[in-house]
Amino acid sequence: LLWAPVILLAVSLVTFALGRFGPVDYVEIQAGPRAQPETIERIRDERGLNDPVYEQYGRYLLNVLQGDFGQSVRYRGVDVEDIILPRLWVTVQYNTLILILTFAISIPLGTWAALKHGTWLDPFTIGALLLFASVPVLVTIPIFQWLFAIEHDWWPFGLRGAWLPSGGWEVREYFGVEVGIFSKQIILPVLILTLPGVAGLARYMRAQVLEVLDQDYVRTARAKGLQEFTVVSRHVVRNALLPITTLLGFELAALLGGSIFVETLLGIPGIGSFAFESIGSRDYDSIMAIVLIGGAAFIVANLLVDITYSFIDPRIRMGEAQP
């Protein structure tokens, strides 16, 4: 908790320096390519860009603490926070669904593969997982669009036509909140992003379970005559989940990151596609806001992981004095 503001301050300082001293003049971008030198100088004075750097940084930091991230260059006259917040909500929706599916599938699958160690099912499962993990998302997107979003006459059981939309984002309003995860458009991006996530996490879970299976307390539990399901669920999986929890922190931080490729190619108005647009248009205020929000999300996620450790492993206690 004490290090969190220090890290955020360092991230904000580096982000501010990159935004203000980037390869392209910040003011010229906002003024436009045909702006006169007098216009550019006037904008500098209005925004205080002729002030010393430490004053500019202090003013920027104070504005950020008040929720003011500046104005967008791509969407002129619109505040950055008014653009980012709706897009963040879109990204959080489908990434939360992906996170739940990834852990709900990979943990049982990795445990099952470890329990089948020594049989043909174990290498077959790992080989299939490696296939999904090794194919880049940029390659998976057109393949899945061709399979599910284009009409085919060779589908089995007489099923013809396109099964899924090729992209887009359809929202429905529930109690005044726009939700987009209850439509067919969400199936394709969730499928594309869940498969590689499951592949990586299931392989890691398998390795952890194999390590725990060799521990003395597992052999003792079996020697006591406990049922195999009890041994696996209470003694094996619970202890194997502790390293997995660290990966959960990275996945939680990725909730706000989005996928640039998926959102851009499938037409999802999330934070990933907005980041791609901002980089292309040199929208430095938007880029700085995205980096700051991502850094804050990463810090909060890792803090939650540290707290979760004490619930998974009873031997870990926070704030207790050592005897």
Coordinates of N, CA and C in Angstrom, one line a residue, residues 7-22 57 60 64 69 284-295:
I7 N 4.9 4.1 -6.9 CA 5.0 3.5 -8.3 C 4.2 4.3 -9.3
L8 N 3.0 4.7 -8.8 CA 2.1 5.4 -9.7 C 2.7 6.8 -10.0
L9 N 3.4 7.4 -9.1 CA 4.0 8.7 -9.3 C 5.1 8.5 -10.4
A10 N 5.9 7.4 -10.3 CA 7.0 7.2 -11.2 C 6.4 6.9 -12.6
V11 N 5.3 6.2 -12.7 CA 4.7 5.9 -14.0 C 4.1 7.2 -14.6
S12 N 3.5 8.0 -13.8 CA 3.0 9.3 -14.3 C 4.1 10.2 -14.8
L13 N 5.2 10.2 -14.1 CA 6.4 11.0 -14.5 C 6.9 10.6 -15.9
V14 N 7.1 9.3 -16.0 CA 7.6 8.7 -17.3 C 6.6 8.9 -18.4
T15 N 5.3 8.7 -18.1 CA 4.3 8.9 -19.1 C 4.2 10.4 -19.5
F16 N 4.3 11.3 -18.6 CA 4.3 12.7 -18.9 C 5.4 13.1 -19.8
A17 N 6.6 12.6 -19.5 CA 7.8 12.9 -20.3 C 7.7 12.4 -21.7
L18 N 7.2 11.2 -21.8 CA 7.0 10.6 -23.2 C 5.9 11.4 -24.0
G19 N 4.9 11.8 -23.3 CA 3.8 12.5 -24.0 C 4.2 13.9 -24.4
R20 N 5.0 14.6 -23.5 CA 5.3 16.0 -23.8 C 6.6 16.1 -24.7
F21 N 7.5 15.1 -24.6 CA 8.7 15.2 -25.4 C 8.8 14.1 -26.4
G22 N 7.7 13.7 -27.0 CA 7.7 12.7 -28.0 C 8.3 13.1 -29.3
Y57 N 4.3 19.5 -15.1 CA 4.1 18.2 -14.6 C 3.2 18.3 -13.3
Y60 N -0.3 18.9 -14.5 CA -0.9 17.7 -15.1 C -1.3 16.7 -14.0
V64 N -5.0 15.2 -13.2 CA -5.3 13.8 -13.2 C -6.0 13.4 -11.9
F69 N -8.0 14.3 -17.7 CA -6.9 13.8 -18.5 C -6.6 14.6 -19.7
Y284 N -1.5 12.2 -27.7 CA -0.7 11.9 -26.5 C -1.5 12.0 -25.2
D285 N -2.4 12.9 -25.1 CA -3.2 12.9 -23.8 C -4.0 11.6 -23.6
S286 N -4.5 11.0 -24.7 CA -5.2 9.8 -24.6 C -4.3 8.6 -24.3
I287 N -3.1 8.6 -24.9 CA -2.1 7.6 -24.6 C -1.7 7.6 -23.2
M288 N -1.4 8.8 -22.7 CA -1.0 9.0 -21.3 C -2.0 8.5 -20.3
A289 N -3.3 8.8 -20.6 CA -4.4 8.3 -19.8 C -4.5 6.8 -19.7
I290 N -4.3 6.2 -20.9 CA -4.4 4.7 -21.0 C -3.3 4.1 -20.2
V291 N -2.1 4.6 -20.3 CA -1.0 4.1 -19.6 C -1.2 4.2 -18.1
L292 N -1.6 5.4 -17.6 CA -1.8 5.6 -16.2 C -2.9 4.6 -15.7
I293 N -4.0 4.5 -16.4 CA -5.1 3.6 -15.9 C -4.6 2.2 -15.9
G294 N -3.8 1.8 -16.9 CA -3.3 0.4 -16.9 C -2.3 0.2 -15.8
G295 N -1.5 1.2 -15.5 CA -0.5 1.0 -14.3 C -1.3 0.9 -13.0

